[in-house]
Every structure is written in structure tokens, then in C-alpha cells.
mmCIF file of C-alpha atoms in Angstrom:
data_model
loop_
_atom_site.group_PDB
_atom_site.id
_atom_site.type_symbol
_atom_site.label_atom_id
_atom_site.label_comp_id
_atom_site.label_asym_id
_atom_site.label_seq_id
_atom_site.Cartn_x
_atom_site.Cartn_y
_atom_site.Cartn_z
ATOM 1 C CA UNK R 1 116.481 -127.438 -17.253
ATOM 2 C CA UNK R 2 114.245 -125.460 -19.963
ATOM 3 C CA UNK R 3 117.033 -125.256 -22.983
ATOM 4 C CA UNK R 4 116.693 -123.808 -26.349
ATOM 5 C CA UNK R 5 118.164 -125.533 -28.701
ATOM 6 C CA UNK R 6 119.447 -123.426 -31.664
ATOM 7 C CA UNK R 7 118.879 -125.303 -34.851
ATOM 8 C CA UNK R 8 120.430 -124.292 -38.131
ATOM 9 C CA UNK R 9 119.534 -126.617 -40.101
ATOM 10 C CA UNK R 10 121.983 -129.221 -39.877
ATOM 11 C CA UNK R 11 122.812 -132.155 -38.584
ATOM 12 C CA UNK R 12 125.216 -130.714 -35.467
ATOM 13 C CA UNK R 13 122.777 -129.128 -34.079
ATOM 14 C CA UNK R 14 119.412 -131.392 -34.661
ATOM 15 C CA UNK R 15 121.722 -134.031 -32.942
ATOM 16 C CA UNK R 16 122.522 -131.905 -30.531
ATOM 17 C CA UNK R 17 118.886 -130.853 -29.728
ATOM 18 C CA UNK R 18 118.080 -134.275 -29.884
ATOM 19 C CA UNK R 19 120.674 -135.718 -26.754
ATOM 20 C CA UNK R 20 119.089 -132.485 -24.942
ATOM 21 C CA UNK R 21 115.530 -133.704 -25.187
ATOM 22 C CA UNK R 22 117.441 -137.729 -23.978
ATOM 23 C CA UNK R 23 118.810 -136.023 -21.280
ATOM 24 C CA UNK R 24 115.352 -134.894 -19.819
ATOM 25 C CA UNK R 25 115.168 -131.234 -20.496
ATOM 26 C CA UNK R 26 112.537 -129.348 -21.788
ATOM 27 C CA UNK R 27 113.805 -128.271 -25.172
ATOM 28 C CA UNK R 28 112.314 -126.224 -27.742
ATOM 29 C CA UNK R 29 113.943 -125.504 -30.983
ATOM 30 C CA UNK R 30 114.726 -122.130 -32.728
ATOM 31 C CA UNK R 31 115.756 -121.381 -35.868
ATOM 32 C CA UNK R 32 117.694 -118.329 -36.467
ATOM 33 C CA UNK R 33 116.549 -116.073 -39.433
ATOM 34 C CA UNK R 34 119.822 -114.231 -40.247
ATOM 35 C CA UNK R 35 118.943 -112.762 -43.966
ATOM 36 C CA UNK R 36 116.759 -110.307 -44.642
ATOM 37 C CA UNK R 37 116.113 -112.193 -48.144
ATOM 38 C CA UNK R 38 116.803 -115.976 -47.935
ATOM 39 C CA UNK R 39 117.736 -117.664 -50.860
ATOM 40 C CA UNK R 40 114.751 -120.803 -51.490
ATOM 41 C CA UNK R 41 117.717 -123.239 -52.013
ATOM 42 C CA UNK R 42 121.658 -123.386 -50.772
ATOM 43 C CA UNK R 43 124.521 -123.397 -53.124
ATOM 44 C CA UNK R 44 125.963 -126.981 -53.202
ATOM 45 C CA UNK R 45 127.794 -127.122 -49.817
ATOM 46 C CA UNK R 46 127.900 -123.364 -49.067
ATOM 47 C CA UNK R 47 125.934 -121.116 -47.235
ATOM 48 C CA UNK R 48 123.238 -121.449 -44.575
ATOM 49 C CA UNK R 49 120.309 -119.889 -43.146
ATOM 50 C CA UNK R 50 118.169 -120.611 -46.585
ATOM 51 C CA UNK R 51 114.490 -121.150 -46.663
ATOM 52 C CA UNK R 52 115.821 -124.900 -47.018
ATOM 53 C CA UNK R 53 117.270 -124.983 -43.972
ATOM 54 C CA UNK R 54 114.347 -123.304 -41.307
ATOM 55 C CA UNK R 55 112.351 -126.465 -42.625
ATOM 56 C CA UNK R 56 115.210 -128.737 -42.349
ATOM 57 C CA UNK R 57 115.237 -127.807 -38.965
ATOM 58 C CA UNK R 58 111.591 -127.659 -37.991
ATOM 59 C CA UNK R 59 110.983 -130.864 -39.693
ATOM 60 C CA UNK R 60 113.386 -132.495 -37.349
ATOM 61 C CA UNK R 61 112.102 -130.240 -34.198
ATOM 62 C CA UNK R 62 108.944 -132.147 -35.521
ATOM 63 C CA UNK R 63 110.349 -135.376 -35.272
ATOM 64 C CA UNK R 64 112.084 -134.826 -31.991
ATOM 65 C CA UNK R 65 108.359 -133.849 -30.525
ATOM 66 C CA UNK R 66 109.615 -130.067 -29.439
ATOM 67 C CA UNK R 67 108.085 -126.464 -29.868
ATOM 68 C CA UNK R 68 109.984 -124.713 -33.047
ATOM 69 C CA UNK R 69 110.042 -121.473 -33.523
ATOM 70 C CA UNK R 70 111.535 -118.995 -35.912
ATOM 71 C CA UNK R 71 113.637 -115.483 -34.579
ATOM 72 C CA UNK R 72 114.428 -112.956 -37.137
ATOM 73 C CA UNK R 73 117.420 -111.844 -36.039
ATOM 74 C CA UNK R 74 118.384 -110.372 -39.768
ATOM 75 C CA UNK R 75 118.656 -106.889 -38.885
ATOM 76 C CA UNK R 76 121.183 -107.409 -35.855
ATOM 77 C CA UNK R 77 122.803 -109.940 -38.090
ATOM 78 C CA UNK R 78 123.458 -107.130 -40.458
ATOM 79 C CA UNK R 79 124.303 -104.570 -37.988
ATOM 80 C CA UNK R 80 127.226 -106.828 -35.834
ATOM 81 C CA UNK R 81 128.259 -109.569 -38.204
ATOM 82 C CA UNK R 82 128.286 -108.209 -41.924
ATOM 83 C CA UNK R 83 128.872 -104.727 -41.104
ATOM 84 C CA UNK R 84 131.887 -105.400 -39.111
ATOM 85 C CA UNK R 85 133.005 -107.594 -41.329
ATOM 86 C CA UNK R 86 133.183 -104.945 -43.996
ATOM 87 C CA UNK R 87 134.644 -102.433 -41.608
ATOM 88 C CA UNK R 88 137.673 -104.412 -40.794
ATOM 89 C CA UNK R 89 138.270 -105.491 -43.960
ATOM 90 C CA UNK R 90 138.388 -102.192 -45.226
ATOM 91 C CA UNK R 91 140.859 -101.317 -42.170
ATOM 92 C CA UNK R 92 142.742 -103.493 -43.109
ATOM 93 C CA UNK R 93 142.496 -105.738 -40.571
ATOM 94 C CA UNK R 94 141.037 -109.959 -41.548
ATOM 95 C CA UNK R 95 138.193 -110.749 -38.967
ATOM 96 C CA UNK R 96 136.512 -114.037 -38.198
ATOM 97 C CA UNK R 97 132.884 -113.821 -38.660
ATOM 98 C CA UNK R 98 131.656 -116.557 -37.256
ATOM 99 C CA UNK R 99 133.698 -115.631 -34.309
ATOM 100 C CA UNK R 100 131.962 -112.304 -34.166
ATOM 101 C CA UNK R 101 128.301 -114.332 -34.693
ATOM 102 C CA UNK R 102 129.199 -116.678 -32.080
ATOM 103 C CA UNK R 103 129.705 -113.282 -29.444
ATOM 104 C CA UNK R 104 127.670 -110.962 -30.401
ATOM 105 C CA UNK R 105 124.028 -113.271 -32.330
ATOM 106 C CA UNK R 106 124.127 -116.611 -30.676
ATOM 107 C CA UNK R 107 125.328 -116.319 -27.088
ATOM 108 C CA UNK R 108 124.736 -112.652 -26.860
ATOM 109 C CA UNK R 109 121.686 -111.823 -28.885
ATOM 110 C CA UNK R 110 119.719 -115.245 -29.003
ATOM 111 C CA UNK R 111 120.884 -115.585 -25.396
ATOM 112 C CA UNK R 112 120.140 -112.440 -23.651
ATOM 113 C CA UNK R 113 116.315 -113.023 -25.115
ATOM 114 C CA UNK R 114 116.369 -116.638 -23.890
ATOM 115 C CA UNK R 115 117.336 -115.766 -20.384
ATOM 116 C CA UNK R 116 114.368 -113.155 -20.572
ATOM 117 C CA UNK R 117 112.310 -115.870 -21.475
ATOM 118 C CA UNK R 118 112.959 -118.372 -18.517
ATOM 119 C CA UNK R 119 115.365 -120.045 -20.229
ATOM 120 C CA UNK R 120 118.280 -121.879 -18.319
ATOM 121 C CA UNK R 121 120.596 -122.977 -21.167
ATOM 122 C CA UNK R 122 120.985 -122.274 -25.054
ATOM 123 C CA UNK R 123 122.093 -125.725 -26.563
ATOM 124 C CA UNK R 124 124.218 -125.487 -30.111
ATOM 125 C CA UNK R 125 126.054 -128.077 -32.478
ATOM 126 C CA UNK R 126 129.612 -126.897 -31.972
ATOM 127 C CA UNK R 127 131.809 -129.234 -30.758
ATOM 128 C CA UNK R 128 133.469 -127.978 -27.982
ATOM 129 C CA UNK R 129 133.427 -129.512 -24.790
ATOM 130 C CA UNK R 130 132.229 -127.390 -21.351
ATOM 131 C CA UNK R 131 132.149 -128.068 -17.910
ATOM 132 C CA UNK R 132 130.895 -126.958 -15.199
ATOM 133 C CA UNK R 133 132.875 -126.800 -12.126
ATOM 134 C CA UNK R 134 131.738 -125.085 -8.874
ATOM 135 C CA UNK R 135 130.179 -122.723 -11.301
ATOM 136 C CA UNK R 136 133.957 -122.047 -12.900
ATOM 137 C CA UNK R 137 133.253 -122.770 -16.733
ATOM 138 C CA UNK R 138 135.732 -124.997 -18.666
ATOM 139 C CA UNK R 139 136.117 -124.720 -22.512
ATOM 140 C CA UNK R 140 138.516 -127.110 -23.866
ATOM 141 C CA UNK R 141 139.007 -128.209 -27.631
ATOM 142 C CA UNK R 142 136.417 -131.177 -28.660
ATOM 143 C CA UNK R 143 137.233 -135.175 -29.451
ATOM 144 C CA UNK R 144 137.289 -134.968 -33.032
ATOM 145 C CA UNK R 145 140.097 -132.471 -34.137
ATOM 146 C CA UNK R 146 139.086 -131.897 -37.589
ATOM 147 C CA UNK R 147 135.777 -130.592 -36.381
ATOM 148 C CA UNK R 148 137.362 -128.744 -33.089
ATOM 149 C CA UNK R 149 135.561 -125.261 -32.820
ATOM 150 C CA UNK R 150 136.505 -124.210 -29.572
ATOM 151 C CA UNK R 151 138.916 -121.835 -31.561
ATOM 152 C CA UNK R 152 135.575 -119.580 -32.378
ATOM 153 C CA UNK R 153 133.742 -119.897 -29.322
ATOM 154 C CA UNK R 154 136.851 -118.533 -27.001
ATOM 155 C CA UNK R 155 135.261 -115.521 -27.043
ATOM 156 C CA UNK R 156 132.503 -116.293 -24.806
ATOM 157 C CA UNK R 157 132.295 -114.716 -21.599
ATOM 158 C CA UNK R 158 132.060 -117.217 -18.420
ATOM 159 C CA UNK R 159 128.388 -115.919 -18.119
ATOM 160 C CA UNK R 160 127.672 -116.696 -21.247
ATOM 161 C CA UNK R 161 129.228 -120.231 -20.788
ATOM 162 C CA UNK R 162 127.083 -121.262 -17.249
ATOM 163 C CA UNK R 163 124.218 -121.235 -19.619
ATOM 164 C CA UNK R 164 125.332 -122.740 -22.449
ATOM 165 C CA UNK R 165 125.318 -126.569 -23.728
ATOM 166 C CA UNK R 166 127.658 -127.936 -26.542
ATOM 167 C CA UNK R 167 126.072 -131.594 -26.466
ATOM 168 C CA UNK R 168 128.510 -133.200 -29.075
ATOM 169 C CA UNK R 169 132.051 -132.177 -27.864
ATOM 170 C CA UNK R 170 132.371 -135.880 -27.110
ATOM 171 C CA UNK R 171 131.705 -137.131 -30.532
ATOM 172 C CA UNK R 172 133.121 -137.771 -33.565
ATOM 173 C CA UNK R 173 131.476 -136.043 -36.821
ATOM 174 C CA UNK R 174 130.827 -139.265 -38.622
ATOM 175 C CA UNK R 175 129.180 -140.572 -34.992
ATOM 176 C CA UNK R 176 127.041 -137.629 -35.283
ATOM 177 C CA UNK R 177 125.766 -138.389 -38.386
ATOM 178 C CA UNK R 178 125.827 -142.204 -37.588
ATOM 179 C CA UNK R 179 123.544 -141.241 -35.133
ATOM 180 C CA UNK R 180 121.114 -138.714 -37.148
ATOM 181 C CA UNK R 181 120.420 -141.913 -39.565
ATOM 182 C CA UNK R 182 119.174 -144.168 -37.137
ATOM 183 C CA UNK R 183 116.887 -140.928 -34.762
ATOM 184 C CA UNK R 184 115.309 -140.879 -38.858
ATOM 185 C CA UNK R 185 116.342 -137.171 -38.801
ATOM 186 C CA UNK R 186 116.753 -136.273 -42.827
ATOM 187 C CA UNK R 187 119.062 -134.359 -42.322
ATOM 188 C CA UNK R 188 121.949 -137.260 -41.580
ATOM 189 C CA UNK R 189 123.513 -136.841 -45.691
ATOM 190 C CA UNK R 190 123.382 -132.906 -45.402
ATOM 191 C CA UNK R 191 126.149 -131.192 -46.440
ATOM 192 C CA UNK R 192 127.951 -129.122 -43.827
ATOM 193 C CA UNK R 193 127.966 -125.720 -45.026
ATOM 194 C CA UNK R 194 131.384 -123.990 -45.578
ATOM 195 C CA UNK R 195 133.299 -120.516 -45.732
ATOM 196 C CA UNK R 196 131.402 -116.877 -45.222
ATOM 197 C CA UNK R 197 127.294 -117.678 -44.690
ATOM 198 C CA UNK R 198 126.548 -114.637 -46.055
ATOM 199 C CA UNK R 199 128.634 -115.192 -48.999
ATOM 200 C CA UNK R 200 127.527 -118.200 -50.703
ATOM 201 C CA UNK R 201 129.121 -118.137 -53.750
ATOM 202 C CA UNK R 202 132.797 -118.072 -51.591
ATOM 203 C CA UNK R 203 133.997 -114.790 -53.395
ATOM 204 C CA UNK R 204 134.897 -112.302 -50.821
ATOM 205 C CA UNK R 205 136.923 -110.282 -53.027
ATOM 206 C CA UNK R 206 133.237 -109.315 -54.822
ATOM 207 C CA UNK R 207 131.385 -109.523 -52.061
ATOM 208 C CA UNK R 208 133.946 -106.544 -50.316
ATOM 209 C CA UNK R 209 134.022 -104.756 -53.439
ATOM 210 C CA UNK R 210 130.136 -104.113 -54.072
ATOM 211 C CA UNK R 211 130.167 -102.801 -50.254
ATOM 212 C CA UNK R 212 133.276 -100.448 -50.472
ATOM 213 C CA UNK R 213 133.729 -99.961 -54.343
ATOM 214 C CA UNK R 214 136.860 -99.719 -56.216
ATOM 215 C CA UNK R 215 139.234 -97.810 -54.586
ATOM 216 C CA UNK R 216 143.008 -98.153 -56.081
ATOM 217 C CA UNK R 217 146.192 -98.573 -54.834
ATOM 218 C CA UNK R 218 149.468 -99.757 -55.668
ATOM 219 C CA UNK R 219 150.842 -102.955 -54.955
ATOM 220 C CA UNK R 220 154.985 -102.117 -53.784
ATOM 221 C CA UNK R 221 157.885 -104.275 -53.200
ATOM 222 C CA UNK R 222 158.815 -104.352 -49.511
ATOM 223 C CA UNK R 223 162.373 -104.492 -49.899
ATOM 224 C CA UNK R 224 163.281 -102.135 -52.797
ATOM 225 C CA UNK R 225 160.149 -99.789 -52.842
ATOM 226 C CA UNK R 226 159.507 -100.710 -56.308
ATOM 227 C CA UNK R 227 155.658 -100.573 -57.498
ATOM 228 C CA UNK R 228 154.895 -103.540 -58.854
ATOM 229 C CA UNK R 229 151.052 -103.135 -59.882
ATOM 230 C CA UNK R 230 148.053 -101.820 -59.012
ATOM 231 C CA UNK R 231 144.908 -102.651 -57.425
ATOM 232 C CA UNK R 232 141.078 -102.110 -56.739
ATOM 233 C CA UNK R 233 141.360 -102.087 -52.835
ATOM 234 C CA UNK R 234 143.175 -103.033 -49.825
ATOM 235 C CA UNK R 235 139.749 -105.268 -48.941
ATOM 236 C CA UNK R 236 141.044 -107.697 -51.562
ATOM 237 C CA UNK R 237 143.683 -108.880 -49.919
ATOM 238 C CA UNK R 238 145.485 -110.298 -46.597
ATOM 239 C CA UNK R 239 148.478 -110.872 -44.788
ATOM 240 C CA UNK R 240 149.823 -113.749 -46.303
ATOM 241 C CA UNK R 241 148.279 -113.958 -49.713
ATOM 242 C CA UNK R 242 150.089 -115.669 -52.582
ATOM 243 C CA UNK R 243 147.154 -116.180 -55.178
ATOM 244 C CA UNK R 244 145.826 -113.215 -56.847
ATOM 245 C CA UNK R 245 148.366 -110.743 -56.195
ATOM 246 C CA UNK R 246 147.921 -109.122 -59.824
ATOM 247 C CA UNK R 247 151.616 -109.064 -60.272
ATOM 248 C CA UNK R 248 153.010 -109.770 -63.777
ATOM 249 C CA UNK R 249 156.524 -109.983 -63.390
ATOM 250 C CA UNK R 250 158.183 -112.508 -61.334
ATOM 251 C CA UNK R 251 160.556 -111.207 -58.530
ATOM 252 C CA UNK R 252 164.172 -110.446 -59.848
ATOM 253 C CA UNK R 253 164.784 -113.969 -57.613
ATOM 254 C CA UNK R 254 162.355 -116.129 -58.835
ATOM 255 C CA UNK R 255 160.372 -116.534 -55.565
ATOM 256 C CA UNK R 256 156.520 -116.056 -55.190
ATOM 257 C CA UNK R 257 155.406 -113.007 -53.849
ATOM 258 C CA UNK R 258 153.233 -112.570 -50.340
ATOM 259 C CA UNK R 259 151.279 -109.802 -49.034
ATOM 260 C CA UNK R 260 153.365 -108.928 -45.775
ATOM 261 C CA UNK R 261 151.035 -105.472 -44.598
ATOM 262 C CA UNK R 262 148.154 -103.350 -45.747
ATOM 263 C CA UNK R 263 148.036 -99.555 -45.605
ATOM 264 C CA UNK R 264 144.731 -98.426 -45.850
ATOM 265 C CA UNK R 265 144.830 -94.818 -45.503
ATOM 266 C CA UNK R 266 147.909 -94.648 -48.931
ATOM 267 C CA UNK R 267 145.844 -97.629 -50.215
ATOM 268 C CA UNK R 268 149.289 -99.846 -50.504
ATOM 269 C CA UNK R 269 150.189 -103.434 -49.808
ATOM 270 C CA UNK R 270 153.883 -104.178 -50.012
ATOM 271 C CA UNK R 271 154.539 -107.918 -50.770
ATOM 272 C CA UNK R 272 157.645 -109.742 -50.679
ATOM 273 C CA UNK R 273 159.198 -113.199 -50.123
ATOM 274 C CA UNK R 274 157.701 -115.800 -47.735
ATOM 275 C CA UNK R 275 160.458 -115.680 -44.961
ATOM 276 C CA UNK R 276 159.183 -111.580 -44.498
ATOM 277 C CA UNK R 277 155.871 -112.986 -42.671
ATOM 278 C CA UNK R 278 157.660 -114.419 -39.882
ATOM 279 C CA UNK R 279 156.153 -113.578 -36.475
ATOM 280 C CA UNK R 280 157.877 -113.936 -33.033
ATOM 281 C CA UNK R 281 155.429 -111.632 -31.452
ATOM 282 C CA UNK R 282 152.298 -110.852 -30.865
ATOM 283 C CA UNK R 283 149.893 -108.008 -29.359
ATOM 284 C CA UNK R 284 146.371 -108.850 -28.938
ATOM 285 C CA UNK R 285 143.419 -106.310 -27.522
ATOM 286 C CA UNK R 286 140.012 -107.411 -25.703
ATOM 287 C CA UNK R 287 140.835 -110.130 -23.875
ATOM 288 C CA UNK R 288 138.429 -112.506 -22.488
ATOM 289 C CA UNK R 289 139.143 -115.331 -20.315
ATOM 290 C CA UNK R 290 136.571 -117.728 -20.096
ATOM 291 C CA UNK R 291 137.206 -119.096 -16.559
ATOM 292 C CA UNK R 292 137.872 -115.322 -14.810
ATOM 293 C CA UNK R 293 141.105 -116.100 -14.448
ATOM 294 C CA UNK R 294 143.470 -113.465 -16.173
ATOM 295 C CA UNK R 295 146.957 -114.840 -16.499
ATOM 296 C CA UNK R 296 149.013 -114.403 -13.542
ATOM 297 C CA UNK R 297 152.275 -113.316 -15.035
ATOM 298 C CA UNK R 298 154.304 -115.012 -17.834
ATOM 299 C CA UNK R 299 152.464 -117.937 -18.687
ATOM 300 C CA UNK R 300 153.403 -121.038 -20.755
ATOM 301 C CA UNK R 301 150.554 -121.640 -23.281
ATOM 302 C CA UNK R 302 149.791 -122.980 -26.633
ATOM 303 C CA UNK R 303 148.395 -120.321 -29.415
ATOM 304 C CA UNK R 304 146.123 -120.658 -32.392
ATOM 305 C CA UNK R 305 145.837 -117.625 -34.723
ATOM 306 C CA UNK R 306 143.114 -119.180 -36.789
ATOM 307 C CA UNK R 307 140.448 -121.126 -37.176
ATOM 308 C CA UNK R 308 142.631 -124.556 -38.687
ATOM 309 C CA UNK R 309 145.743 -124.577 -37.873
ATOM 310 C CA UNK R 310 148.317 -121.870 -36.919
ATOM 311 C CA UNK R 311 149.568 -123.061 -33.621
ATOM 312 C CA UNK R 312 152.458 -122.293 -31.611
ATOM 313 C CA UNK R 313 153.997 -123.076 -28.020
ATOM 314 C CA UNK R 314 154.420 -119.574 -26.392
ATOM 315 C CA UNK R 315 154.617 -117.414 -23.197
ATOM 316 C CA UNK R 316 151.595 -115.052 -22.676
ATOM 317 C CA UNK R 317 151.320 -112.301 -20.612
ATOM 318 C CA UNK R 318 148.496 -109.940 -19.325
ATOM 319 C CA UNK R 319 149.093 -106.181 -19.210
ATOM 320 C CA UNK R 320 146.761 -103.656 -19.175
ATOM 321 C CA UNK R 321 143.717 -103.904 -21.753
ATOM 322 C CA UNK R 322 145.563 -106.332 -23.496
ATOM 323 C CA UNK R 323 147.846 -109.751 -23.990
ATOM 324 C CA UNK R 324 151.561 -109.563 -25.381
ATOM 325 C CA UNK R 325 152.847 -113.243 -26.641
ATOM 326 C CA UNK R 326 155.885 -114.073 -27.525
ATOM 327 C CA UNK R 327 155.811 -117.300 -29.591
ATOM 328 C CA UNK R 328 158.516 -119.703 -29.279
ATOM 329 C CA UNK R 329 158.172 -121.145 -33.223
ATOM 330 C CA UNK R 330 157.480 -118.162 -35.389
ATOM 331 C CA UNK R 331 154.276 -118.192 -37.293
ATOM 332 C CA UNK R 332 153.685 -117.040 -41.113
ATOM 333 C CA UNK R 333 149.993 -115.063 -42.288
ATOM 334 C CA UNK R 334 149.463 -113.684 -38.781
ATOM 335 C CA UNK R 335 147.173 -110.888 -39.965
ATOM 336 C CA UNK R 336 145.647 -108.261 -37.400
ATOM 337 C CA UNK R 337 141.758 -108.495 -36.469
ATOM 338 C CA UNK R 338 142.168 -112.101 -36.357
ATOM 339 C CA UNK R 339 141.648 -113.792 -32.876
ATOM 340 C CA UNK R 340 144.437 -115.551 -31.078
ATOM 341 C CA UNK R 341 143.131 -117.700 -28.569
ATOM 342 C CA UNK R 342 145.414 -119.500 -25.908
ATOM 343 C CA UNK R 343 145.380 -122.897 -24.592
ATOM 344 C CA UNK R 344 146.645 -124.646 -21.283
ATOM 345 C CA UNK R 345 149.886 -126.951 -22.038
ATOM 346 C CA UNK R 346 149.712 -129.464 -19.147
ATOM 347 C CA UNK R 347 146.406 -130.259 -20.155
ATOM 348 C CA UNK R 348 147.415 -131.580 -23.744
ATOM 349 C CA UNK R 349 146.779 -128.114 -25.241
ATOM 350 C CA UNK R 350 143.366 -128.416 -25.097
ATOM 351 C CA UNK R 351 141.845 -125.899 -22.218
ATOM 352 C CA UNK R 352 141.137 -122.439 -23.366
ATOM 353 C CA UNK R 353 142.913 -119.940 -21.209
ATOM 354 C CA UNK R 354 141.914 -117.040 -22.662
ATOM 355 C CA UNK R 355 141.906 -115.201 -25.994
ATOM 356 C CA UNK R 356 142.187 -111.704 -27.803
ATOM 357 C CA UNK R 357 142.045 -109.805 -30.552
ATOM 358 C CA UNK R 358 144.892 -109.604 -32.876
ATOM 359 C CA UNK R 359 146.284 -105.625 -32.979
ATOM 360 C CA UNK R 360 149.849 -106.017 -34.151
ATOM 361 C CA UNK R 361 152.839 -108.373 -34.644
ATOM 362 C CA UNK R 362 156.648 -108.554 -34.996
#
């Protein structure tokens, strides 16, 4: 097949690029330009898409023998990733945005313009494993756990999946790297980046604040009414927040505070104790099932509400736009905007059935 490999920068995906060019395709490598002013150097371990890391990645296009190019794709970037990343925020809402990049830059954006290009297949670094079968795609969660990112790419469409390649959802991170040393690539020891891309320093509260300003509110106890503070914005916060809360007065019981909802339009977010974030239920909007297979009824399934963690066993069901869950071990910080993203049981909890947007919970 002709495949584009997406490189970042990294190690993922220069591995990855590299078992595509094994396996007898004719690869050529892209970078991604994503900011309209890339930083010369990244922050320690944070960050990406730095002037670093387009030669990181076309020294080891270099190495690997392929065409490299780079695609500036800063403006969409801007337009679909950071702008509705502010927007939600300052809905009050807590969005995923590498979810969003994954939909709407790499297997939309970068994809759409490979297929116009004779492309077959874009090739990335996540590790996720994909089949194929009798052109029904398969998305299930990859060998190494810790690294599993099938979470964020559950939001592909089954288009989108015939045509793309995840080459490393077989490995194991420190085989990946293992395996960088000895194909020479210099990029074996890079750090993986972490957090927000686009905020490299990791403070989103800042970040949020010089987009949407200061706008205050007051911080109220759920259960008595009682304000308890103030604040510069609901954008600093989310569901399930302990840290930062801005409170000074312990709780007449002793117990830490939580933020349990955000009101955007009053500017308030009520806290109160931790057994208050308890969800049974759970309404989701867009769904997407990656194999075209809506559910068919009530449907035993295993949910994740975030990117690490947050799993329950439930029973899912499909009804009109959306999905209603009802989760059979409640889950705490289940904030709206976030993706829920269901998996098949009786295959070890590791097939995606489908997923959704995060609208409301109970």
C-alpha cells in the first residue's frame, strides 16, 4: 500500500513508520506543524510539535530512506482543537483534546488530504490494535496497558479506520524503544511528551484564563447553600477537583471539599464531600461506533470515562441521537464533555463498541 506515516517526533511513531517501510509499503513521512509559532526547544518532558521535534522526525525519515515532508496544519489546529477546548471549558463542560485532535487533525484533516493524494493508509504511533475483517474494522485496547490509547481514538469513524495503521498495538513501550536503539533512530531516550501540547508549561488554569479573562463567581456549599469563596472563573475548575478550591475554612465536618457541578451562566460551583460525586448514570451525545454496529438493545459492556482509569461494568443502551448507561459500580469525577467510550465484556474488555460524548449524569 502507499501509507503516510505521521511522525511527531517521537519514538511511537518513527517505530511505527519504520515496521511500515519492513512490511513493504511505500511510506513517506509527515510531520504535522500544529503551532503557528513553535517554540526552538520543548519543556523537559512536555509539549510537542517544537522546531526540535520536525527534525527529530525528519532525521529519522532520513534514516529510514523515506520522503518527509512538513503540513502546516496550525490554523485548523487552532480552529478545532484549541478553540474548542476553550469553548467547553468555559461551558463548563472538561473535553479531551487529544481526543478532539485525533477526530477532527489526524484522521480527519491529515487524512482526508492523504486520500486526495493516492494515499491508502495513514500510519500513527498509538497503540491500539485494528483489524480488518471483511472490511468490518476492529479497535480493541493495545498489549501494554499503561500505554493503551484506544480510549482516544474511539472516536474514529469505521471509514476512517479501513485506512488507518496503528503498527505497535502489539508491543510493549519499552520494546518500542528497545527497538528504536538498535534501527540507530536518536530518538530511542526521548522523552514522551505529557499533558495539553499546546500548553507546555501544564497550567491550564492560566492558559484558560488569558483566553476568557477573569470572570468571578462564588464558590457555594452544595448542601447548606452557604458561599464559601470566590473565584476568577468556572474554566478553573472540574467535576471532581480537590486541589485548589480557594476555600479557607475547613467544612464544619472536617472532610475535604470537591467540586460536584459548574454553573456557567451564575458563574457558581457548589462543592461538597466526596460521596456527592457518585454516578450511577450516564447520558452521552454523538455516538460513534466504530464497527457500524449500534447496540442492539440493552447491552452488557465495560465503560471508561477517561483517558487512565475510570472504568465500570455497565448496561448501555442506544436511543435516539444518543447512549444512556447505567453503570453497575458508581463512578466519582464523571464530568460532562468528557468521552465515555464502551468496551465488549466477553472479549476481556478490550473491543471498542462504541463511544459518546458525555452530556449529563446522575
Amino acid at each position: 500500500m502507499r501509507v503516510l506515516a505521521a511522525m511527531s517526533g517521537g519514538v511511537d511513531s518513527a517505530v511505527a513508520a519504520a515496521r511500515a517501510v519492513d512490511a513493504g509499503h511505500e511510506v513517506v513521512g509527515v510531520h504535522l506543524a500544529l503551532s503557528a509559532k513553535p517554540g526552538t526547544l520543548r519543556t523537559g518532558a512536555r509539549g510537542c510539535c517544537t522546531i526540535e521535534d520536525s527534525r527529530d522526525a525528519r532525521r529519522a525519515a532520513d534514516l529510514l530512506g523515506i520522503p518527509f515532508y512538513v503540513w502546516d496544519f496550525a490554523e485548523r489546529f487552532t480552529e478545532e482543537v484549541i478553540e474548542t477546548f476553550v469553548g467547553e471549558y468555559a461551558a463548563g463542560r472538561t473535553p479531551n483534546p487529544c481526543l478532539t485532535c485525533n477526530e477532527k487533525i489526524k484522521f480527519e484533516a491529515l487524512l482526508d488530504k492523504a486520500m486526495a493524494l493516492g494515499f491508502d493508509a495513514v500510519c500513527t504511533g498509538h497503540y491500539a490494535r485494528l483489524s480488518i475483517v471483511d472490511g468490518v474494522p476492529e479497535l480493541r485496547r493495545s498489549r501494554d496497558e499503561g500505554k493503551d490509547q484506544s480510549y482516544v481514538l474511539a472516536s474514529l469513524t469505521a471509514e476512517q479506520l479501513r485506512h488507518s495503521m496503528f503498527p505497535l498495538g502489539d508491543s510493549l513501550k519499552s520494546e518500542v524503544r528497545q527497538e528504536a536503539a538498535e534501527r540507530d533512530l536518536a530518538v530511542a531516550k526521548k522523552p514522551d511528551s505529557h499533558d495539553i501540547c499546546f500548553i507546555p508549561d501544564g497550567d491550564t488554569k492560566k492558559f484558560l484564563e488569558s483566553k476568557l479573562g477573569q470572570q468571578p463567581g462564588k464558590l457555594v456549599d452544595a448542601e447548606t447553600g452557604a458561599v464559601l469563596g470566590e473565584h476568577t472563573g468556572v474554566h478553573g475548575f472540574t467535576i471532581g477537583q480537590r486541589k485548589g478550591l480557594g476555600i479557607d475554612a475547613p467544612a464544619p465536618d472536617g472532610r475535604p471539599r470537591y467540586v460536584l457541578s459548574l454553573e456557567p451562566v451564575s458563574g457558581t460551583v457548589k462543592v461538597g464531600p466526596a460521596d456527592r460525586l457518585s454516578v450511577t448514570e450516564i447520558d452521552a451525545k454523538r455516538p460513534i461506533w466504530p464497527s457500524e454496529r449500534p447496540l442492539d438493545g440493552p447491552t452488557e459492556c465495560v465503560v471508561q470515562v477517561r483517558a487512565h482509569g475510570g472504568t465500570a461494568e455497565a448496561v448501555a443502551e442506544a436511543g435516539g441521537e444518543g447512549i444512556q448507561v447505567q453503570l453497575r459500580q458508581p463512578l466519582r469525577g464523571v464530568a460532562p464533555g468528557q468521552a465515555i467510550v464502551l468496551y465488549r465484556p466477553d472479549a476481556g474488555g478490550d473491543v471498542v463498541l462504541g463511544s459518546g460524548i458525555i452530556a449529563a449524569t446522575r
